[in-house]
Backbone as ProteinMPNN parsed JSONL, in Angstrom:
{"seq_chain_A": "GGLQVTGTDNCTFNGNQKALGKDDFRKIPNGVNGVEDRMSVVWEKGVHAGVLDPCKFVAVTSTNAAKIFNIYPQKGAIAVGSDADIVIWNGNATRTISKETHHQAVDFNIFEGTPGYNSCYSTNQNYSALVVLLRHGVSRCS", "coords_chain_A": {"N_chain_A": [[0.618, -30.466, -2.089], [3.141, -28.048, -1.225], [5.67, -26.085, -2.939], [5.057, -25.338, -6.287], [5.598, -23.83, -8.632], [7.444, -20.912, -9.684], [7.335, -17.345, -10.053], [7.362, -13.893, -11.101], [6.646, -10.449, -10.401], [8.226, -8.546, -11.661], [9.427, -5.301, -11.722], [11.259, -2.604, -12.104], [11.215, -0.065, -10.39], [12.715, 2.866, -9.045], [13.887, 4.119, -5.802], [12.977, 6.814, -5.482], [10.807, 6.87, -7.244], [9.133, 4.952, -6.048], [8.623, 6.334, -3.705], [6.691, 8.127, -4.42], [4.262, 7.352, -3.507], [4.192, 7.812, -0.78], [2.445, 9.404, 0.744], [0.046, 8.604, -0.185], [-0.969, 5.547, -0.749], [-2.078, 4.549, -3.065], [-0.722, 5.634, -5.134], [1.693, 4.393, -5.352], [4.011, 2.909, -7.453], [3.362, -0.197, -9.047], [4.779, -3.419, -8.397], [8.075, -4.89, -7.934], [11.7, -5.001, -7.907], [13.692, -7.953, -8.56], [13.784, -10.191, -10.216], [16.276, -10.984, -11.103], [17.378, -12.211, -8.89], [15.621, -14.169, -8.114], [15.834, -17.025, -8.596], [18.1, -17.606, -7.08], [17.189, -17.076, -4.484], [15.15, -19.006, -4.276], [16.753, -21.301, -4.446], [18.337, -20.972, -2.113], [16.365, -20.865, -0.02], [14.999, -23.157, -0.58], [16.49, -25.595, -1.718], [19.036, -25.438, -0.356], [18.073, -25.226, 2.227], [16.978, -27.702, 2.549], [14.387, -28.305, 1.758], [13.659, -28.636, -0.904], [14.79, -30.854, -3.512], [17.537, -30.834, -5.904], [16.433, -31.5, -8.472], [13.714, -30.965, -8.131], [13.908, -28.236, -7.759], [14.59, -27.472, -10.386], [12.194, -28.152, -11.662], [10.383, -26.399, -10.352], [11.401, -23.873, -11.033], [11.548, -23.857, -13.807], [10.62, -26.128, -15.599], [7.892, -26.634, -14.798], [6.617, -24.166, -15.228], [6.802, -23.98, -18.013], [5.131, -26.086, -18.675], [2.656, -25.153, -17.645], [2.194, -22.982, -19.342], [1.8, -24.317, -21.633], [3.938, -24.943, -23.364], [5.773, -26.871, -23.11], [7.294, -29.816, -24.353], [8.88, -28.054, -25.792], [9.982, -25.841, -24.565], [11.643, -25.675, -21.364], [12.813, -28.182, -21.058], [15.566, -30.449, -21.457], [16.156, -31.678, -24.354], [16.129, -33.346, -27.559], [15.204, -31.199, -30.136], [14.077, -29.313, -28.44], [14.114, -25.833, -27.488], [14.636, -23.992, -25.471], [16.382, -21.948, -22.999], [19.547, -22.777, -21.457], [20.82, -23.148, -18.209], [23.689, -22.99, -16.335], [24.301, -23.975, -13.204], [25.749, -23.385, -10.12], [25.447, -24.814, -7.209], [26.944, -24.692, -4.905], [28.434, -22.401, -4.701], [29.003, -19.224, -3.101], [27.457, -16.107, -2.215], [26.43, -12.713, -1.515], [23.396, -11.111, -1.776], [22.96, -7.943, -3.239], [22.303, -4.454, -3.81], [24.48, -3.192, -4.755], [25.799, -4.937, -6.392], [24.01, -6.052, -8.176], [22.432, -6.346, -11.47], [20.385, -4.752, -12.217], [18.739, -1.713, -13.068], [18.323, 0.023, -10.713], [18.039, 1.516, -7.436], [17.894, 0.01, -5.08], [17.494, -3.212, -3.463], [15.214, -5.754, -2.993], [15.967, -8.028, -1.689], [18.202, -7.379, -0.281], [21.265, -7.996, 1.317], [20.75, -10.677, 1.767], [22.065, -13.856, 2.279], [23.545, -16.216, 0.024], [23.824, -19.502, -1.31], [24.71, -20.204, -4.015], [25.014, -19.856, -7.564], [24.795, -18.625, -10.824], [26.478, -19.939, -13.429], [26.525, -19.623, -16.26], [24.444, -18.668, -19.052], [22.891, -19.947, -21.917], [21.455, -19.318, -24.977], [18.98, -21.001, -26.978], [19.09, -23.576, -25.972], [17.936, -25.748, -23.338], [16.123, -25.792, -20.188], [17.609, -26.592, -16.994], [20.885, -27.246, -15.809], [22.18, -28.618, -13.02], [24.909, -28.093, -11.037], [26.517, -30.042, -8.745], [28.262, -30.85, -5.686], [29.228, -33.458, -5.944], [29.133, -34.03, -8.662], [27.283, -33.737, -11.759], [23.899, -32.981, -12.081], [21.249, -33.872, -14.065], [18.232, -32.596, -14.789], [14.914, -32.579, -15.925]], "CA_chain_A": [[1.225, -29.426, -1.33], [4.476, -27.594, -1.544], [5.887, -25.12, -4.012], [4.92, -25.952, -7.601], [6.166, -22.982, -9.679], [7.763, -19.556, -9.243], [7.175, -16.276, -11.032], [7.715, -12.586, -10.541], [6.041, -9.215, -10.907], [9.411, -7.696, -11.715], [9.26, -3.96, -12.281], [12.333, -1.956, -11.366], [11.066, 1.344, -10.013], [13.72, 3.245, -8.06], [13.381, 4.609, -4.519], [12.22, 8.058, -5.669], [9.526, 6.529, -7.868], [8.322, 4.286, -5.028], [8.255, 7.344, -2.708], [5.522, 8.888, -4.888], [3.091, 6.928, -2.754], [4.383, 7.898, 0.674], [1.266, 10.005, 1.372], [-1.147, 7.98, -0.757], [-0.486, 4.257, -1.231], [-2.596, 4.274, -4.41], [0.21, 6.186, -6.115], [2.928, 3.608, -5.365], [4.107, 2.085, -8.664], [3.204, -1.619, -8.767], [5.879, -4.317, -8.71], [9.393, -4.672, -7.325], [12.798, -5.707, -8.559], [13.931, -9.258, -7.959], [13.872, -11.299, -11.167], [17.675, -11.422, -11.166], [17.712, -12.991, -7.697], [14.551, -15.116, -7.779], [16.308, -18.405, -8.528], [19.015, -17.699, -5.936], [16.386, -17.146, -3.269], [14.507, -20.326, -4.267], [17.796, -22.277, -4.09], [18.695, -20.77, -0.704], [15.26, -21.215, 0.878], [14.485, -24.478, -0.933], [17.476, -26.673, -1.757], [19.998, -25.316, 0.749], [17.347, -25.449, 3.483], [16.542, -29.09, 2.616], [12.97, -28.414, 1.431], [13.598, -29.113, -2.289], [16.022, -31.421, -4.056], [17.898, -30.077, -7.107], [15.511, -31.74, -9.591], [12.483, -30.227, -7.83], [14.273, -26.851, -8.051], [14.464, -27.307, -11.839], [10.759, -28.172, -11.972], [9.756, -25.201, -9.801], [11.891, -22.654, -11.683], [11.628, -23.954, -15.257], [9.775, -27.107, -16.273], [6.458, -26.488, -14.507], [6.11, -22.964, -15.911], [6.63, -24.341, -19.422], [3.92, -26.927, -18.753], [1.489, -24.292, -17.415], [1.989, -22.171, -20.534], [1.608, -25.256, -22.737], [5.061, -24.879, -24.297], [6.635, -28.005, -22.805], [8.729, -29.813, -24.087], [9.629, -27.091, -26.619], [10.713, -25.087, -23.545], [11.617, -26.316, -20.054], [13.365, -29.54, -21.079], [16.765, -30.702, -22.239], [15.754, -32.77, -25.247], [16.255, -33.077, -28.988], [14.1, -30.395, -30.631], [13.74, -28.234, -27.501], [14.909, -24.641, -27.799], [14.69, -23.046, -24.363], [17.735, -21.622, -22.551], [20.157, -23.662, -20.461], [21.486, -22.422, -17.144], [24.669, -23.774, -15.59], [24.058, -23.485, -11.852], [26.637, -23.927, -9.095], [24.745, -24.77, -5.934], [27.878, -24.591, -3.781], [29.052, -21.079, -4.666], [28.375, -18.323, -2.134], [27.423, -14.676, -2.514], [25.425, -11.959, -0.768], [22.603, -10.296, -2.698], [23.13, -6.528, -2.92], [22.072, -3.439, -4.847], [25.797, -2.789, -5.257], [26.319, -5.92, -7.346], [23.017, -6.564, -9.128], [22.494, -5.784, -12.821], [19.155, -4.012, -12.448], [18.908, -0.261, -13.033], [17.528, 0.485, -9.581], [18.898, 1.872, -6.309], [17.674, -0.839, -3.914], [17.207, -4.604, -3.779], [14.318, -6.253, -1.944], [16.661, -9.12, -1.006], [19.473, -6.804, 0.176], [21.925, -8.65, 2.44], [20.418, -12.094, 1.866], [23.161, -14.727, 1.858], [23.153, -17.226, -0.93], [24.732, -20.601, -1.641], [24.281, -20.457, -5.379], [25.535, -18.952, -8.573], [24.586, -18.993, -12.214], [27.732, -19.864, -14.185], [26.295, -19.049, -17.577], [23.211, -19.017, -19.749], [23.079, -20.064, -23.356], [20.19, -19.38, -25.688], [18.736, -22.113, -27.883], [19.152, -24.846, -25.261], [16.754, -25.759, -22.493], [16.047, -26.179, -18.781], [18.712, -26.289, -16.096], [21.824, -28.279, -15.389], [22.576, -28.234, -11.671], [26.212, -28.621, -10.639], [26.574, -30.396, -7.328], [29.603, -31.161, -5.208], [29.64, -34.775, -6.409], [28.867, -34.261, -10.072], [26.265, -32.953, -12.441], [22.56, -33.544, -12.036], [20.44, -33.433, -15.209], [16.817, -32.657, -14.435], [14.011, -31.936, -16.873]], "C_chain_A": [[2.605, -29.065, -1.814], [4.518, -26.632, -2.709], [5.855, -25.833, -5.36], [5.625, -25.168, -8.705], [6.48, -21.611, -9.083], [7.555, -18.584, -10.399], [7.525, -14.966, -10.371], [6.869, -11.484, -11.168], [7.168, -8.191, -10.946], [9.1, -6.372, -12.399], [10.195, -3.055, -11.49], [12.154, -0.449, -11.217], [12.12, 1.673, -8.973], [13.059, 3.804, -6.799], [12.555, 5.869, -4.639], [10.856, 7.788, -6.295], [8.594, 5.852, -6.861], [7.828, 5.294, -3.986], [7.071, 8.196, -3.151], [4.266, 8.529, -4.101], [3.218, 7.063, -1.253], [3.189, 8.521, 1.396], [-0.041, 9.405, 0.87], [-0.721, 6.67, -1.425], [-0.98, 3.929, -2.64], [-1.671, 4.786, -5.501], [1.55, 5.442, -6.168], [2.956, 2.788, -6.658], [4.103, 0.598, -8.298], [4.435, -2.419, -9.191], [7.161, -3.937, -8.0], [10.454, -5.355, -8.172], [12.951, -7.086, -7.924], [14.088, -10.405, -8.936], [15.297, -11.848, -11.238], [18.006, -12.385, -10.024], [16.691, -14.061, -7.347], [15.066, -16.544, -7.636], [17.284, -18.608, -7.375], [18.251, -17.842, -4.631], [15.678, -18.497, -3.17], [15.532, -21.408, -3.915], [18.115, -22.193, -2.596], [17.601, -21.283, 0.232], [14.688, -22.603, 0.605], [15.523, -25.572, -0.81], [18.436, -26.602, -0.571], [19.336, -25.589, 2.094], [16.841, -26.891, 3.614], [15.076, -29.317, 2.295], [12.76, -28.979, 0.028], [14.889, -29.857, -2.619], [16.336, -30.675, -5.353], [16.95, -30.294, -8.289], [14.173, -31.039, -9.364], [12.714, -28.734, -8.069], [14.119, -26.567, -9.545], [12.987, -27.26, -12.228], [10.089, -26.869, -11.556], [10.16, -23.938, -10.557], [11.847, -22.697, -13.205], [10.546, -24.848, -15.857], [8.287, -26.868, -16.043], [5.851, -25.249, -15.149], [5.882, -23.259, -17.388], [5.38, -25.198, -19.614], [2.656, -26.087, -18.583], [1.165, -23.476, -18.66], [1.874, -23.007, -21.809], [2.702, -25.14, -23.806], [6.108, -25.959, -24.004], [6.333, -29.12, -23.8], [9.529, -28.895, -25.007], [10.508, -26.208, -25.729], [10.674, -25.906, -22.258], [12.141, -27.729, -20.009], [14.669, -29.556, -21.858], [16.449, -31.927, -23.089], [15.982, -32.352, -26.686], [15.016, -32.317, -29.435], [13.655, -29.286, -29.697], [14.629, -27.035, -27.78], [14.896, -23.589, -26.692], [16.15, -22.782, -23.994], [18.234, -22.684, -21.576], [20.895, -22.785, -19.459], [22.444, -23.387, -16.459], [24.697, -23.182, -14.184], [24.998, -24.153, -10.866], [25.961, -23.749, -7.745], [25.635, -24.663, -4.722], [28.552, -23.236, -3.678], [28.318, -20.196, -3.654], [28.448, -16.881, -2.627], [26.403, -14.038, -1.584], [24.715, -11.051, -1.756], [22.702, -8.827, -2.274], [22.796, -5.633, -4.109], [23.388, -2.996, -5.471], [26.309, -3.725, -6.356], [25.284, -6.422, -8.349], [23.1, -5.805, -10.46], [21.254, -4.973, -13.174], [19.407, -2.513, -12.293], [18.006, 0.337, -11.949], [18.432, 0.64, -8.363], [18.631, 1.099, -5.018], [17.431, -2.263, -4.391], [16.355, -5.162, -2.65], [14.935, -7.402, -1.155], [18.003, -8.671, -0.436], [20.002, -7.542, 1.407], [21.629, -10.124, 2.595], [21.611, -12.933, 1.422], [22.659, -15.766, 0.865], [24.236, -18.255, -1.147], [24.391, -21.035, -3.056], [24.912, -19.461, -6.328], [25.223, -19.498, -9.948], [25.916, -18.836, -12.931], [27.532, -19.186, -15.521], [24.917, -19.428, -18.087], [23.508, -19.033, -21.233], [21.729, -20.176, -24.024], [20.18, -20.588, -26.609], [19.038, -23.478, -27.271], [17.982, -24.846, -24.302], [17.025, -26.188, -21.063], [17.301, -25.814, -18.004], [19.615, -27.497, -15.929], [22.343, -27.807, -14.045], [23.902, -28.902, -11.345], [26.206, -28.85, -9.134], [28.002, -30.763, -6.947], [30.11, -32.485, -5.774], [29.288, -35.046, -7.852], [27.772, -33.38, -10.604], [24.948, -33.697, -12.363], [21.766, -33.001, -13.216], [18.978, -33.654, -14.842], [16.012, -31.995, -15.518], [12.639, -32.527, -16.741]], "O_chain_A": [[3.16, -29.707, -2.706], [3.512, -26.4, -3.379], [6.555, -26.827, -5.55], [6.191, -25.767, -9.619], [5.863, -21.196, -8.102], [7.597, -18.966, -11.568], [7.937, -14.935, -9.212], [6.437, -11.586, -12.317], [7.079, -7.119, -10.349], [8.577, -6.337, -13.513], [9.937, -2.772, -10.32], [12.863, 0.338, -11.845], [12.399, 0.85, -8.102], [11.838, 3.944, -6.733], [11.53, 5.996, -3.97], [9.863, 8.41, -5.917], [7.399, 6.147, -6.826], [6.736, 5.131, -3.441], [6.5, 8.92, -2.335], [3.32, 9.314, -4.039], [2.422, 6.48, -0.517], [2.944, 8.193, 2.557], [-1.107, 9.663, 1.429], [-0.18, 6.679, -2.53], [-0.367, 3.119, -3.335], [-1.818, 4.415, -6.665], [2.438, 5.814, -6.935], [2.013, 2.045, -6.929], [4.767, 0.188, -7.346], [5.054, -2.129, -10.215], [7.318, -2.812, -7.525], [10.15, -6.176, -9.037], [12.391, -7.345, -6.859], [14.489, -11.497, -8.534], [15.491, -13.051, -11.415], [18.834, -13.28, -10.191], [16.879, -14.793, -6.375], [14.761, -17.208, -6.645], [17.294, -19.672, -6.756], [18.625, -18.639, -3.77], [15.614, -19.076, -2.086], [15.218, -22.334, -3.167], [18.159, -23.209, -1.903], [17.875, -22.042, 1.161], [13.982, -23.165, 1.442], [15.451, -26.394, 0.103], [18.628, -27.591, 0.135], [19.972, -26.125, 3.002], [16.329, -27.27, 4.668], [14.56, -30.409, 2.532], [11.801, -29.713, -0.211], [15.951, -29.541, -2.082], [15.48, -29.949, -5.858], [16.689, -29.352, -9.038], [13.561, -30.567, -10.322], [11.81, -28.039, -8.533], [13.575, -25.529, -9.925], [12.58, -26.422, -13.033], [9.313, -26.297, -12.322], [9.348, -23.025, -10.708], [12.085, -21.674, -13.847], [9.653, -24.361, -16.551], [7.503, -26.896, -16.992], [4.695, -25.273, -15.57], [4.876, -22.833, -17.955], [4.661, -25.047, -20.601], [1.683, -26.292, -19.308], [-0.005, -23.296, -18.999], [1.852, -22.472, -22.918], [2.423, -25.228, -25.001], [7.193, -25.956, -24.584], [5.155, -29.351, -24.07], [10.759, -28.956, -24.998], [11.634, -25.87, -26.093], [9.782, -26.735, -22.075], [11.937, -28.424, -19.013], [14.857, -28.782, -22.796], [16.471, -33.06, -22.607], [16.024, -31.163, -27.003], [13.895, -32.738, -29.148], [12.919, -28.394, -30.12], [15.757, -27.185, -28.249], [15.126, -22.41, -26.962], [17.055, -23.338, -24.617], [17.445, -23.395, -20.954], [21.52, -21.792, -19.833], [22.046, -24.478, -16.051], [25.072, -22.024, -13.998], [25.034, -25.381, -10.789], [25.917, -22.642, -7.209], [25.132, -24.552, -3.603], [29.185, -22.943, -2.664], [27.135, -20.409, -3.388], [29.366, -16.494, -3.351], [25.611, -14.73, -0.944], [25.36, -10.304, -2.493], [22.548, -8.505, -1.096], [22.986, -6.015, -5.264], [23.407, -2.483, -6.59], [27.159, -3.337, -7.157], [25.637, -7.145, -9.281], [23.751, -4.765, -10.558], [21.098, -4.551, -14.32], [20.215, -2.105, -11.459], [17.055, 1.061, -12.242], [19.467, -0.02, -8.264], [19.105, 1.506, -3.957], [17.191, -2.497, -5.576], [16.725, -5.057, -1.481], [14.468, -7.716, -0.06], [18.854, -9.509, -0.138], [19.298, -7.698, 2.405], [22.2, -10.772, 3.473], [22.117, -12.751, 0.315], [21.487, -16.141, 0.877], [25.423, -17.93, -1.167], [23.843, -22.118, -3.264], [25.294, -18.36, -5.933], [25.371, -20.693, -10.203], [26.435, -17.725, -13.034], [28.281, -18.278, -15.881], [24.303, -20.384, -17.614], [24.287, -18.222, -21.734], [20.934, -21.046, -23.668], [21.227, -21.126, -26.97], [19.225, -24.447, -28.007], [17.094, -24.003, -24.44], [18.017, -26.855, -20.769], [17.975, -24.835, -18.325], [19.148, -28.636, -15.912], [22.89, -26.709, -13.942], [24.011, -30.128, -11.371], [25.92, -27.94, -8.356], [28.849, -30.962, -7.818], [31.302, -32.619, -6.055], [29.154, -36.208, -8.234], [27.381, -32.397, -9.976], [24.899, -34.912, -12.558], [21.626, -31.786, -13.353], [18.553, -34.786, -14.612], [16.399, -30.928, -15.995], [11.721, -32.122, -17.454]]}, "name": "protein", "num_of_chains": 1, "seq": "GGLQVTGTDNCTFNGNQKALGKDDFRKIPNGVNGVEDRMSVVWEKGVHAGVLDPCKFVAVTSTNAAKIFNIYPQKGAIAVGSDADIVIWNGNATRTISKETHHQAVDFNIFEGTPGYNSCYSTNQNYSALVVLLRHGVSRCS"}
């Protein structure tokens, strides 16, 4: 049981494009924005809510997907020879998700107004998995 992996059907259609289906739902473009905020929402609803620990968060958002696609440990792990990206994550930072601050080229956000206790400090290509910064130190999960 429980959450094993996350994914997205990210497709950033704007409000006018989505409105094409107001009289016929079959004409609504498929997909929504949200890839930018997916990990923040998983942190908020998982770790901050006490449902996941930080290492399970790493598994759900990174490691398990790499295993499903049979690219682990090349991706999804911090290890010699791995070449996935590394994310520096501050689980104590706060922000509110908004269309005004996101980086997607769209005029709405499906998570608009959602509070978050999380922030991505930086991403670096050619590294792997996630390093989670906690109040009492750094947690390395892979």
